[in-house]
Short mmCIF file of C-alpha atoms and ligand atoms in Angstrom, two decimals:
data_model
loop_
_atom_site.label_atom_id
_atom_site.label_comp_id
_atom_site.label_asym_id
_atom_site.label_seq_id
_atom_site.Cartn_x
_atom_site.Cartn_y
_atom_site.Cartn_z
CA MET A 6 0.00 0.00 0.00
CA PRO A 7 2.51 2.65 -1.05
CA TRP A 8 0.02 5.48 -1.48
CA ARG A 9 -1.67 7.17 1.44
CA CYS A 10 -4.81 9.28 1.26
CA ALA A 11 -4.85 12.42 -0.85
CA SER A 12 -5.15 14.79 2.09
CA ALA A 13 -1.84 13.67 3.56
CA TRP A 14 -0.19 14.20 0.21
CA LEU A 15 -1.70 17.65 -0.11
CA SER A 16 -0.74 18.82 3.34
CA HIS A 17 2.90 17.93 2.65
CA SER A 18 2.79 19.71 -0.69
CA ASN A 19 1.51 22.79 1.07
CA ILE A 20 4.42 22.84 3.46
CA ARG A 21 6.78 22.80 0.58
CA GLN A 22 4.99 25.54 -1.29
CA ALA A 23 5.31 27.76 1.75
CA THR A 24 9.10 27.40 1.90
CA ALA A 25 10.08 27.06 -1.76
CA PRO A 26 11.66 30.09 -3.39
CA ALA A 27 9.81 29.98 -6.71
CA ARG A 28 7.05 27.89 -8.16
CA GLY A 29 9.02 26.39 -11.05
CA PHE A 30 11.85 25.40 -8.74
CA GLN A 31 9.43 24.07 -6.19
CA LEU A 32 7.75 21.76 -8.67
CA ARG A 33 10.98 20.13 -9.73
CA ALA A 34 12.44 19.93 -6.23
CA LEU A 35 9.38 18.38 -4.65
CA PRO A 36 10.34 15.21 -2.82
CA LEU A 37 8.83 12.02 -4.11
CA THR A 38 5.67 10.41 -2.88
CA ARG A 39 4.84 11.58 0.60
CA ALA A 40 3.31 8.21 1.12
CA ALA A 41 3.50 6.22 4.32
CA MET A 42 6.75 4.42 3.55
CA GLN A 43 6.56 0.88 4.84
CA TYR A 44 9.50 -1.23 5.96
CA VAL A 45 9.56 -4.98 5.45
CA SER A 46 11.89 -7.58 6.95
CA THR A 47 14.47 -9.33 4.77
CA ARG A 48 13.27 -12.61 6.29
CA GLY A 49 9.68 -12.07 5.35
CA SER A 50 7.73 -12.85 8.49
CA ALA A 51 8.03 -9.85 10.86
CA PRO A 52 5.26 -7.26 10.59
CA ALA A 53 5.80 -4.31 8.23
CA LEU A 54 6.45 -1.07 10.12
CA ASP A 55 6.50 2.63 9.33
CA PHE A 56 9.69 4.67 9.66
CA GLU A 57 9.18 5.44 13.33
CA GLY A 58 8.55 1.76 14.10
CA ALA A 59 11.54 0.55 12.07
CA THR A 60 13.82 3.13 13.71
CA LEU A 61 12.85 2.10 17.24
CA ALA A 62 12.86 -1.64 16.46
CA GLY A 63 16.33 -1.89 14.88
CA LEU A 64 16.41 -5.60 14.09
CA ALA A 65 13.16 -7.21 12.89
CA SER A 66 11.52 -9.76 15.19
CA ASP A 67 12.16 -12.62 12.69
CA GLY A 68 15.92 -11.93 12.84
CA GLY A 69 15.89 -10.04 9.54
CA LEU A 70 16.69 -6.42 8.72
CA TYR A 71 14.19 -3.77 7.74
CA VAL A 72 14.28 -2.35 4.21
CA PRO A 73 11.86 0.03 2.50
CA ARG A 74 9.14 -1.84 0.63
CA GLU A 75 10.29 -0.03 -2.53
CA TRP A 76 13.07 2.38 -3.44
CA PRO A 77 12.00 5.96 -3.91
CA ARG A 78 13.32 7.30 -7.20
CA PHE A 79 14.37 10.82 -8.21
CA SER A 80 14.30 11.89 -11.85
CA ASN A 81 17.37 13.57 -13.34
CA GLU A 82 15.57 16.89 -13.08
CA GLU A 83 14.86 16.35 -9.42
CA ILE A 84 18.49 15.43 -8.80
CA ALA A 85 19.74 18.48 -10.69
CA ALA A 86 17.53 20.66 -8.49
CA LEU A 87 19.37 19.39 -5.39
CA ALA A 88 22.71 20.86 -6.49
CA GLY A 89 24.09 23.59 -4.27
CA LEU A 90 21.76 23.03 -1.32
CA PRO A 91 23.30 23.35 2.16
CA TYR A 92 24.04 19.88 3.55
CA ALA A 93 21.24 19.91 6.15
CA GLU A 94 18.68 20.78 3.49
CA LEU A 95 20.00 18.21 1.03
CA ALA A 96 19.75 15.67 3.86
CA ALA A 97 16.12 16.52 4.55
CA ARG A 98 15.25 16.25 0.83
CA ILE A 99 16.92 12.85 0.49
CA MET A 100 15.46 11.50 3.75
CA ALA A 101 11.91 12.79 3.26
CA PRO A 102 10.59 9.91 1.15
CA PHE A 103 12.04 7.37 3.61
CA VAL A 104 10.65 9.16 6.65
CA GLY A 105 7.20 9.25 5.11
CA GLU A 106 4.65 10.56 7.55
CA SER A 107 6.66 9.88 10.69
CA LEU A 108 7.89 13.52 10.63
CA SER A 109 6.76 16.65 8.82
CA TYR A 110 9.27 18.03 6.33
CA GLU A 111 9.73 21.10 8.54
CA ARG A 112 10.53 19.02 11.61
CA LEU A 113 12.86 16.79 9.60
CA LEU A 114 14.75 19.86 8.42
CA GLU A 115 15.03 21.11 12.01
CA LEU A 116 16.57 17.78 13.01
CA THR A 117 19.05 17.64 10.12
CA THR A 118 20.03 21.25 10.86
CA GLN A 119 20.67 20.38 14.50
CA ALA A 120 22.52 17.12 13.73
CA TYR A 121 24.84 18.57 11.09
CA GLY A 122 25.33 21.85 12.97
CA ARG A 123 27.66 19.93 15.31
CA PHE A 124 30.17 19.20 12.54
CA ALA A 125 33.46 21.08 12.53
CA HIS A 126 33.38 21.77 8.76
CA LYS A 127 30.66 23.95 7.25
CA ALA A 128 30.35 21.63 4.26
CA VAL A 129 29.84 18.72 6.74
CA THR A 130 31.38 16.19 4.28
CA PRO A 131 33.90 18.18 2.20
CA LEU A 132 35.50 16.75 -0.95
CA ARG A 133 39.23 17.00 -1.57
CA GLN A 134 40.95 16.33 -4.88
CA LEU A 135 44.00 14.03 -4.74
CA ASP A 136 44.93 13.78 -8.43
CA GLU A 137 43.22 13.98 -11.84
CA GLN A 138 40.82 11.16 -11.01
CA GLN A 139 41.00 10.48 -7.29
CA TRP A 140 38.96 12.35 -4.72
CA LEU A 141 38.54 12.02 -0.98
CA LEU A 142 35.18 12.53 0.73
CA GLU A 143 36.00 13.55 4.30
CA LEU A 144 33.37 12.06 6.56
CA PHE A 145 35.21 12.56 9.85
CA HIS A 146 34.36 16.11 10.88
CA GLY A 147 31.80 15.03 13.48
CA PRO A 148 32.23 14.97 17.27
CA THR A 149 33.97 11.56 17.48
CA LEU A 150 36.10 11.82 14.31
CA ALA A 151 34.60 8.92 12.34
CA PHE A 152 31.99 8.77 9.60
CA LYS A 153 29.57 7.07 11.94
CA ASP A 154 28.76 10.47 13.45
CA VAL A 155 27.02 11.41 10.19
CA ALA A 156 24.37 8.79 10.81
CA LEU A 157 24.36 8.57 14.57
CA GLN A 158 23.99 12.27 15.35
CA MET A 159 20.79 12.06 13.33
CA LEU A 160 19.71 8.78 14.90
CA GLY A 161 20.11 10.18 18.43
CA LEU A 162 17.74 13.01 17.56
CA LEU A 163 15.26 10.63 15.91
CA PHE A 164 15.22 8.46 19.04
CA GLU A 165 14.61 11.50 21.22
CA GLU A 166 11.84 12.72 18.93
CA PHE A 167 10.01 9.40 18.75
CA LEU A 168 10.48 8.50 22.43
CA GLY A 169 9.07 11.89 23.37
CA ARG A 170 5.78 10.74 21.85
CA GLY A 171 5.26 8.25 24.71
CA GLY A 172 5.72 4.51 24.63
CA ASP A 173 8.34 2.51 26.46
CA PRO A 174 11.77 3.77 27.49
CA LEU A 175 14.41 2.47 25.07
CA THR A 176 17.28 0.13 25.93
CA ILE A 177 19.89 0.40 23.21
CA VAL A 178 22.21 -2.57 22.99
CA GLY A 179 25.10 -2.42 20.56
CA ALA A 180 28.40 -4.01 19.67
CA THR A 181 31.32 -1.99 18.40
CA SER A 182 34.63 -2.68 16.77
CA GLY A 183 35.55 0.84 17.84
CA ASP A 184 33.89 3.70 16.06
CA THR A 185 30.18 2.89 16.33
CA GLY A 186 30.42 2.84 20.09
CA SER A 187 31.83 6.31 20.58
CA ALA A 188 29.59 7.86 17.92
CA ALA A 189 26.46 6.22 19.38
CA ILE A 190 27.36 7.14 22.92
CA ASP A 191 27.99 10.76 21.94
CA ALA A 192 24.65 10.81 20.14
CA VAL A 193 22.52 9.60 23.09
CA ALA A 194 24.50 10.52 26.25
CA GLY A 195 22.30 12.33 28.74
CA ARG A 196 19.15 12.05 26.59
CA ALA A 197 15.88 11.22 28.33
CA ARG A 198 14.16 7.80 28.24
CA VAL A 199 17.09 5.95 26.74
CA ASP A 200 19.95 3.83 28.11
CA ILE A 201 22.82 2.58 26.01
CA PHE A 202 24.78 -0.64 26.64
CA MET A 203 27.81 -0.80 24.38
CA LEU A 204 29.87 -3.99 24.07
CA HIS A 205 33.40 -3.81 22.76
CA PRO A 206 35.98 -6.59 22.38
CA LYS A 207 38.45 -6.05 25.22
CA GLY A 208 41.88 -4.91 24.06
CA ARG A 209 40.87 -4.83 20.38
CA VAL A 210 39.97 -1.17 20.03
CA SER A 211 42.49 1.67 19.98
CA ASP A 212 43.14 3.75 23.12
CA VAL A 213 41.51 6.76 21.50
CA GLN A 214 38.47 4.73 20.55
CA ARG A 215 38.12 3.20 24.02
CA ARG A 216 38.54 6.52 25.79
CA GLN A 217 36.01 8.18 23.54
CA MET A 218 33.48 5.70 24.93
CA THR A 219 34.56 5.19 28.51
CA THR A 220 35.13 8.85 29.40
CA VAL A 221 31.46 9.68 28.79
CA LEU A 222 30.17 9.52 32.36
CA ALA A 223 26.46 10.23 31.75
CA PRO A 224 24.42 7.81 33.89
CA ASN A 225 22.56 6.38 30.86
CA VAL A 226 25.85 5.19 29.28
CA HIS A 227 27.07 1.63 30.12
CA ASN A 228 30.34 0.44 28.58
CA ILE A 229 31.04 -3.29 28.64
CA ALA A 230 34.36 -4.81 27.60
CA ILE A 231 33.91 -8.49 26.74
CA GLU A 232 36.41 -11.28 26.22
CA GLY A 233 36.34 -12.17 22.52
CA THR A 234 36.12 -10.58 19.10
CA PHE A 235 33.76 -8.05 17.58
CA ASP A 236 31.82 -10.88 15.95
CA ASP A 237 31.30 -12.47 19.38
CA ALA A 238 29.99 -9.17 20.70
CA GLN A 239 27.74 -8.73 17.68
CA ALA A 240 26.39 -12.28 18.07
CA MET A 241 25.43 -11.51 21.67
CA VAL A 242 23.56 -8.41 20.63
CA LYS A 243 21.67 -10.42 18.02
CA ALA A 244 20.91 -13.09 20.62
CA MET A 245 19.42 -10.46 22.90
CA PHE A 246 17.11 -9.23 20.16
CA ASN A 247 15.91 -12.81 19.74
CA ASP A 248 15.54 -13.53 23.47
CA PRO A 249 11.88 -13.20 24.50
CA ALA A 250 12.87 -12.98 28.17
CA MET A 251 14.69 -9.71 27.35
CA THR A 252 12.47 -8.29 24.62
CA GLY A 253 9.38 -8.95 26.76
CA ARG A 254 10.70 -6.87 29.63
CA PHE A 255 12.67 -4.22 27.77
CA ALA A 256 12.15 -2.24 24.58
CA ILE A 257 15.48 -3.10 23.00
CA GLY A 258 16.75 -0.91 20.18
CA ALA A 259 19.78 -0.97 17.90
CA VAL A 260 22.34 1.59 16.85
CA ASN A 261 24.43 -0.78 14.79
CA SER A 262 24.04 -0.34 11.08
CA ILE A 263 21.30 -2.95 11.21
CA ASN A 264 19.19 0.13 12.05
CA TRP A 265 17.72 1.38 8.79
CA ALA A 266 17.76 5.04 9.83
CA ARG A 267 21.55 4.97 9.88
CA LEU A 268 21.81 3.80 6.32
CA MET A 269 19.28 6.39 5.24
CA ALA A 270 21.43 9.17 6.71
CA GLN A 271 24.47 7.83 4.87
CA VAL A 272 22.78 7.95 1.48
CA VAL A 273 22.97 11.73 1.70
CA TYR A 274 26.72 12.10 1.30
CA TYR A 275 26.78 9.98 -1.84
CA PHE A 276 24.41 12.53 -3.33
CA ALA A 277 26.45 15.43 -1.91
CA ALA A 278 29.63 14.14 -3.58
CA GLY A 279 27.90 13.08 -6.79
CA LEU A 280 26.25 16.47 -7.22
CA GLN A 281 29.55 18.30 -6.76
CA LEU A 282 31.21 16.10 -9.37
CA GLY A 283 28.57 16.56 -12.03
CA ALA A 284 25.64 14.25 -11.30
CA PRO A 285 23.10 13.73 -12.72
CA HIS A 286 24.92 14.48 -15.99
CA ARG A 287 28.07 12.55 -15.15
CA GLU A 288 28.66 9.19 -13.52
CA VAL A 289 30.71 8.95 -10.34
CA ALA A 290 32.37 5.91 -8.72
CA PHE A 291 33.02 5.31 -5.03
CA ALA A 292 35.59 3.23 -3.16
CA VAL A 293 34.32 2.33 0.29
CA PRO A 294 36.33 0.82 3.16
CA THR A 295 33.90 -1.84 4.28
CA GLY A 296 33.19 -3.92 7.36
CA ASN A 297 29.52 -4.48 8.08
CA PHE A 298 28.51 -3.43 4.53
CA GLY A 299 26.43 -0.53 5.87
CA ASP A 300 28.26 2.39 4.33
CA VAL A 301 28.57 0.83 0.89
CA PHE A 302 24.96 -0.37 0.99
CA ALA A 303 23.97 3.29 1.39
CA GLY A 304 25.76 3.85 -1.93
CA TYR A 305 23.68 1.09 -3.47
CA VAL A 306 20.55 2.83 -2.19
CA ALA A 307 21.70 6.12 -3.72
CA ALA A 308 22.07 4.32 -7.05
CA GLN A 309 18.58 2.80 -6.74
CA MET A 310 17.26 6.31 -6.10
CA GLY A 311 18.67 7.53 -9.40
CA LEU A 312 22.17 8.83 -8.62
CA PRO A 313 24.34 7.81 -11.59
CA VAL A 314 26.87 5.56 -9.86
CA ALA A 315 29.40 4.01 -12.25
CA ARG A 316 30.75 1.55 -9.70
CA LEU A 317 30.89 0.80 -5.99
CA ILE A 318 34.24 -0.62 -5.00
CA VAL A 319 34.12 -2.64 -1.81
CA ALA A 320 37.49 -2.36 -0.07
CA THR A 321 38.36 -4.90 2.62
CA ASN A 322 41.44 -5.65 4.68
CA VAL A 323 42.63 -9.25 5.05
CA ASN A 324 39.30 -10.08 6.70
CA ASP A 325 37.97 -10.43 3.21
CA ILE A 326 34.67 -12.31 3.32
CA LEU A 327 33.05 -9.62 1.18
CA HIS A 328 35.84 -9.64 -1.37
CA ARG A 329 35.47 -13.41 -1.69
CA ALA A 330 31.69 -13.22 -1.88
CA LEU A 331 31.82 -10.62 -4.64
CA THR A 332 34.54 -12.32 -6.68
CA ASN A 333 33.37 -15.92 -6.53
CA GLY A 334 30.12 -16.10 -4.59
CA ASP A 335 31.74 -17.71 -1.56
CA TYR A 336 30.32 -16.08 1.57
CA SER A 337 32.08 -18.04 4.29
CA ALA A 338 33.36 -16.68 7.57
CA GLY A 339 36.94 -17.40 8.56
CA THR A 340 38.48 -16.33 11.84
CA VAL A 341 39.03 -12.64 12.44
CA THR A 342 42.60 -11.39 12.02
CA PRO A 343 43.25 -8.19 14.00
CA THR A 344 44.61 -5.41 11.73
CA ALA A 345 45.47 -1.72 11.90
CA ALA A 346 41.95 -1.04 10.57
CA PRO A 347 39.93 -2.59 13.41
CA SER A 348 36.56 -1.25 12.27
CA MET A 349 36.87 -3.57 9.29
CA ASP A 350 38.00 -6.64 11.28
CA ILE A 351 34.75 -8.41 10.60
CA GLN A 352 33.89 -11.80 9.16
CA VAL A 353 30.11 -11.51 9.18
CA SER A 354 28.74 -8.44 7.38
CA SER A 355 25.22 -7.93 8.68
CA ASN A 356 24.07 -5.53 5.99
CA PHE A 357 25.06 -7.83 3.15
CA GLU A 358 21.74 -9.51 3.89
CA ARG A 359 19.94 -6.40 2.68
CA LEU A 360 21.72 -6.60 -0.66
CA LEU A 361 21.09 -10.33 -1.03
CA PHE A 362 17.40 -9.75 -0.32
CA ASP A 363 17.10 -6.98 -2.89
CA LEU A 364 19.09 -8.84 -5.56
CA GLY A 365 17.36 -12.14 -4.91
CA GLY A 366 13.94 -10.90 -5.94
CA ARG A 367 12.95 -9.81 -2.40
CA ASP A 368 11.91 -13.32 -1.46
CA GLY A 369 11.91 -13.27 2.36
CA ALA A 370 11.27 -16.99 2.81
CA ALA A 371 14.13 -17.94 0.48
CA LEU A 372 16.50 -15.53 2.17
CA ALA A 373 15.49 -16.75 5.63
CA ALA A 374 16.44 -20.28 4.53
CA GLN A 375 19.73 -19.08 3.01
CA MET A 376 20.64 -17.19 6.21
CA ALA A 377 19.62 -20.12 8.43
CA GLY A 378 22.07 -22.23 6.44
CA PHE A 379 24.77 -19.62 6.97
CA GLU A 380 24.08 -19.45 10.68
CA THR A 381 24.63 -23.17 11.14
CA SER A 382 27.58 -23.74 8.80
CA LYS A 383 29.12 -20.20 8.73
CA ALA A 384 29.22 -20.54 4.94
CA MET A 385 26.91 -20.09 1.99
CA GLN A 386 27.00 -19.67 -1.77
CA LEU A 387 25.37 -16.70 -3.42
CA THR A 388 22.71 -17.65 -5.97
CA ASN A 389 23.39 -16.85 -9.62
CA MET A 390 20.81 -14.09 -9.47
CA GLN A 391 22.56 -12.54 -6.46
CA ARG A 392 26.01 -12.84 -8.07
CA GLU A 393 24.96 -11.36 -11.38
CA GLY A 394 23.02 -8.56 -9.73
CA ALA A 395 25.98 -7.64 -7.53
CA ALA A 396 28.43 -7.74 -10.44
CA ARG A 397 26.49 -5.06 -12.28
CA LEU A 398 27.38 -2.41 -9.70
CA PHE A 399 29.98 -3.76 -7.29
CA SER A 400 33.60 -4.74 -7.58
CA SER A 401 36.00 -5.34 -4.73
CA ALA A 402 39.61 -5.33 -3.62
CA ARG A 403 41.50 -6.57 -0.61
CA ALA A 404 44.39 -4.71 0.99
CA ASP A 405 46.98 -6.26 3.27
CA ALA A 406 49.17 -4.33 5.70
CA SER A 407 51.71 -3.29 3.09
CA ASP A 408 49.05 -2.18 0.57
CA MET A 409 47.58 -0.04 3.30
CA ALA A 410 50.90 1.49 4.35
CA ARG A 411 51.75 2.18 0.69
CA ALA A 412 48.49 4.04 0.18
CA ILE A 413 49.11 6.16 3.29
CA ARG A 414 52.58 7.01 2.00
CA TRP A 415 51.34 7.76 -1.53
CA ALA A 416 48.77 10.24 -0.23
CA TYR A 417 51.26 11.88 2.10
CA GLU A 418 54.03 12.19 -0.47
CA ASN A 419 51.79 13.32 -3.33
CA THR A 420 49.24 15.50 -1.58
CA GLY A 421 50.42 16.11 2.00
CA GLU A 422 47.27 14.40 3.32
CA LEU A 423 47.51 12.02 6.25
CA LEU A 424 45.03 9.16 5.87
CA ASP A 425 43.80 6.81 8.54
CA PRO A 426 44.28 3.06 7.86
CA HIS A 427 40.62 2.46 6.89
CA THR A 428 40.63 5.28 4.39
CA ALA A 429 43.97 4.06 3.04
CA ILE A 430 42.43 0.66 2.30
CA GLY A 431 39.71 2.44 0.35
CA LEU A 432 42.29 4.47 -1.56
CA HIS A 433 44.30 1.35 -2.35
CA ALA A 434 41.18 -0.20 -3.89
CA ALA A 435 40.49 3.01 -5.82
CA ARG A 436 44.03 3.15 -7.21
CA VAL A 437 43.96 -0.42 -8.52
CA ALA A 438 40.40 -0.14 -9.88
CA ASP A 439 41.31 0.85 -13.43
CA LEU A 440 38.14 2.78 -14.25
CA PRO A 441 37.83 4.95 -17.39
CA ARG A 442 39.71 8.23 -16.93
CA GLU A 443 36.61 10.38 -17.21
CA VAL A 444 34.91 8.77 -14.21
CA PRO A 445 35.74 10.62 -10.99
CA LEU A 446 36.52 8.14 -8.23
CA VAL A 447 35.69 9.13 -4.67
CA THR A 448 37.25 7.31 -1.71
CA LEU A 449 35.23 7.64 1.46
CA ALA A 450 37.52 8.91 4.22
CA THR A 451 35.91 7.16 7.15
CA ALA A 452 38.07 8.23 10.09
CA HIS A 453 40.32 11.10 11.12
CA PRO A 454 43.98 10.02 11.06
CA ALA A 455 44.38 11.04 14.71
CA LYS A 456 42.10 8.16 15.72
CA PHE A 457 44.78 5.70 14.55
CA ARG A 458 47.94 7.64 15.23
CA ASP A 459 50.35 4.74 15.63
CA ALA A 460 49.61 3.20 12.23
CA VAL A 461 49.82 6.57 10.49
CA GLU A 462 53.09 7.36 12.20
CA ARG A 463 54.57 3.97 11.25
CA ALA A 464 53.79 4.61 7.58
CA THR A 465 54.78 8.26 7.29
CA GLY A 466 56.88 9.23 10.30
CA GLN A 467 54.25 11.88 11.01
CA ARG A 468 52.12 11.66 14.16
CA PRO A 469 48.69 13.22 13.57
CA THR A 470 47.55 15.50 16.37
CA LEU A 471 44.15 15.14 18.00
CA PRO A 472 41.87 18.01 16.99
CA ALA A 473 41.40 20.56 19.77
CA ARG A 474 37.79 19.50 20.35
CA ILE A 475 38.85 16.17 21.87
CA GLY A 476 42.33 17.20 22.98
CA ASP A 477 42.03 16.38 26.70
CA LEU A 478 40.81 12.82 26.10
CA PHE A 479 43.77 11.25 27.84
CA GLU A 480 43.24 13.23 31.04
CA ARG A 481 39.59 12.24 31.50
CA GLU A 482 38.30 9.61 33.94
CA GLU A 483 37.19 6.26 32.43
CA ARG A 484 34.28 4.05 33.46
CA LEU A 485 33.55 0.53 32.17
CA VAL A 486 32.80 -3.02 33.32
CA GLU A 487 34.54 -6.17 32.08
CA LEU A 488 32.41 -9.27 31.51
CA PRO A 489 33.12 -12.74 30.13
CA GLY A 490 32.02 -13.37 26.53
CA GLU A 491 28.95 -15.30 27.61
CA TYR A 492 25.42 -14.33 26.72
CA ALA A 493 24.02 -14.96 30.21
CA ALA A 494 26.49 -12.57 31.83
CA ILE A 495 25.62 -9.80 29.38
CA ALA A 496 21.86 -10.34 29.65
CA ASP A 497 22.02 -10.32 33.47
CA TYR A 498 23.98 -7.09 33.47
CA VAL A 499 21.60 -5.35 31.07
CA ALA A 500 18.55 -6.60 32.99
CA ALA A 501 19.98 -5.25 36.25
CA HIS A 502 20.65 -1.76 34.85
CA ALA A 503 18.01 -1.04 32.17
CA VAL A 504 14.59 0.58 32.67
CA PRO A 505 11.80 -1.93 31.94
CA ARG A 506 8.78 -1.28 29.73
CA GLY A 507 5.62 0.34 31.06
C1 PLP B 611 32.62 1.39 10.71
C2 PLP B 611 33.80 1.77 9.93
C3 PLP B 611 34.04 1.23 8.67
C4 PLP B 611 33.15 0.17 8.07
O1 PLP B 611 31.87 0.66 7.80
P1 PLP B 611 30.68 -0.38 7.54
O2 PLP B 611 29.47 0.48 7.41
O3 PLP B 611 30.64 -1.27 8.73
O4 PLP B 611 31.02 -1.10 6.30
C5 PLP B 611 35.12 1.70 7.96
N1 PLP B 611 35.96 2.62 8.47
C6 PLP B 611 35.77 3.16 9.68
C7 PLP B 611 36.72 4.16 10.20
C8 PLP B 611 34.68 2.77 10.45
O5 PLP B 611 34.49 3.31 11.66
#
């Protein structure tokens, strides 16, 4: 039921008429259907929800991930009319069809203005040119210096908005390989009606990353270091979502990129970069350092919405399950090897499920069976339909430690830029991609180099300095608990500290 009643459509049109500069412009720039966008689960049996419901739910109750029932699509004229908008306004225009009737356009614009007002660069996600073809999209100007702020600053405000409408207090449970945790904690610290429990693998995040989480002393913030890897932590979060004893008592929500609202917010910067480089009249390619497949899936969404994307290059480190899946259809998890790019030290990429669902004809029952097979054997083959669909837009590359260090050195010697290890893996993939010369190739710079100072210093001899806004991080008090990597221990801790429903 994609279309809602005519009066809802009209009232949204009226809002836009009141704020649009001129009628001709307004007609072309109108967002798409202001219908009640519905979200369906990739595993086919959870109830469909609206945007508010999908945002608060995170993971679907059948273990799947929520995706919009259909992709909104902009015409070339509509895309052209987005050029030159301030970032917050571009964000509201891109998000509006996904938000549907959960927020008025005016309120949505207030939230994007507030979220992106906290960024240290006026352009929010500035583009930098590296050579004739290579560009860098700097996504690290938010409060915690990683691209995850772009989505999570918005998500924190959405939670606050929707929780303010009543309903149960929210218990956010998340797992982090480093950057999600600090960005999520910054986004919800001190906010009403929400607690956050953030699991990180003990000793496997950098000192800066850990301190960015553990020095936030707001009473609604609970940091938990567990024995094990990121995948162990992520598995425990998933188990909690599927544990009726917990979901019955607590309204459990997600901030991992399994939350649709995060991906929605990330679609915006693909448009921002594409528009600056000539879209809709010119195709643009992106190289994306990838772990959980969230960031690069947002690029796929941008392409479905009409942005002319020549190619999405999935860049992995030696934890290369996605590279293997995209080159020969083999999606099988090995063991995680710790690297200098810890946010990509992942062997199970949750958001890949969204792509497999969309490419596999959106057959929830079939995907549920495919994922059940993966969950028992930790391996699966992509179907031909999934492989061929992926090959049309995606390619991939894998970077080992020396590829990464070489990319950091190349950027420093040729442009004076210091890159963090994740970004360097993206740039390595971009430099070996061999695309036609006329296609601009944008590497997503996912973290500030100061977050990973040791690796940058090893490659270049230069030690990046922490930006002034987080300069006293190493003097601040830390607070965290350490728990064994066992589900029962985590569930008991959350149950003892969270606020129950009702
Ligand atoms: C999270 C993260 C990634 C991986 O992003 P996904 O959305 O999980 O693919 C890459 N680089 C950095 C710095 C990150 O924090």
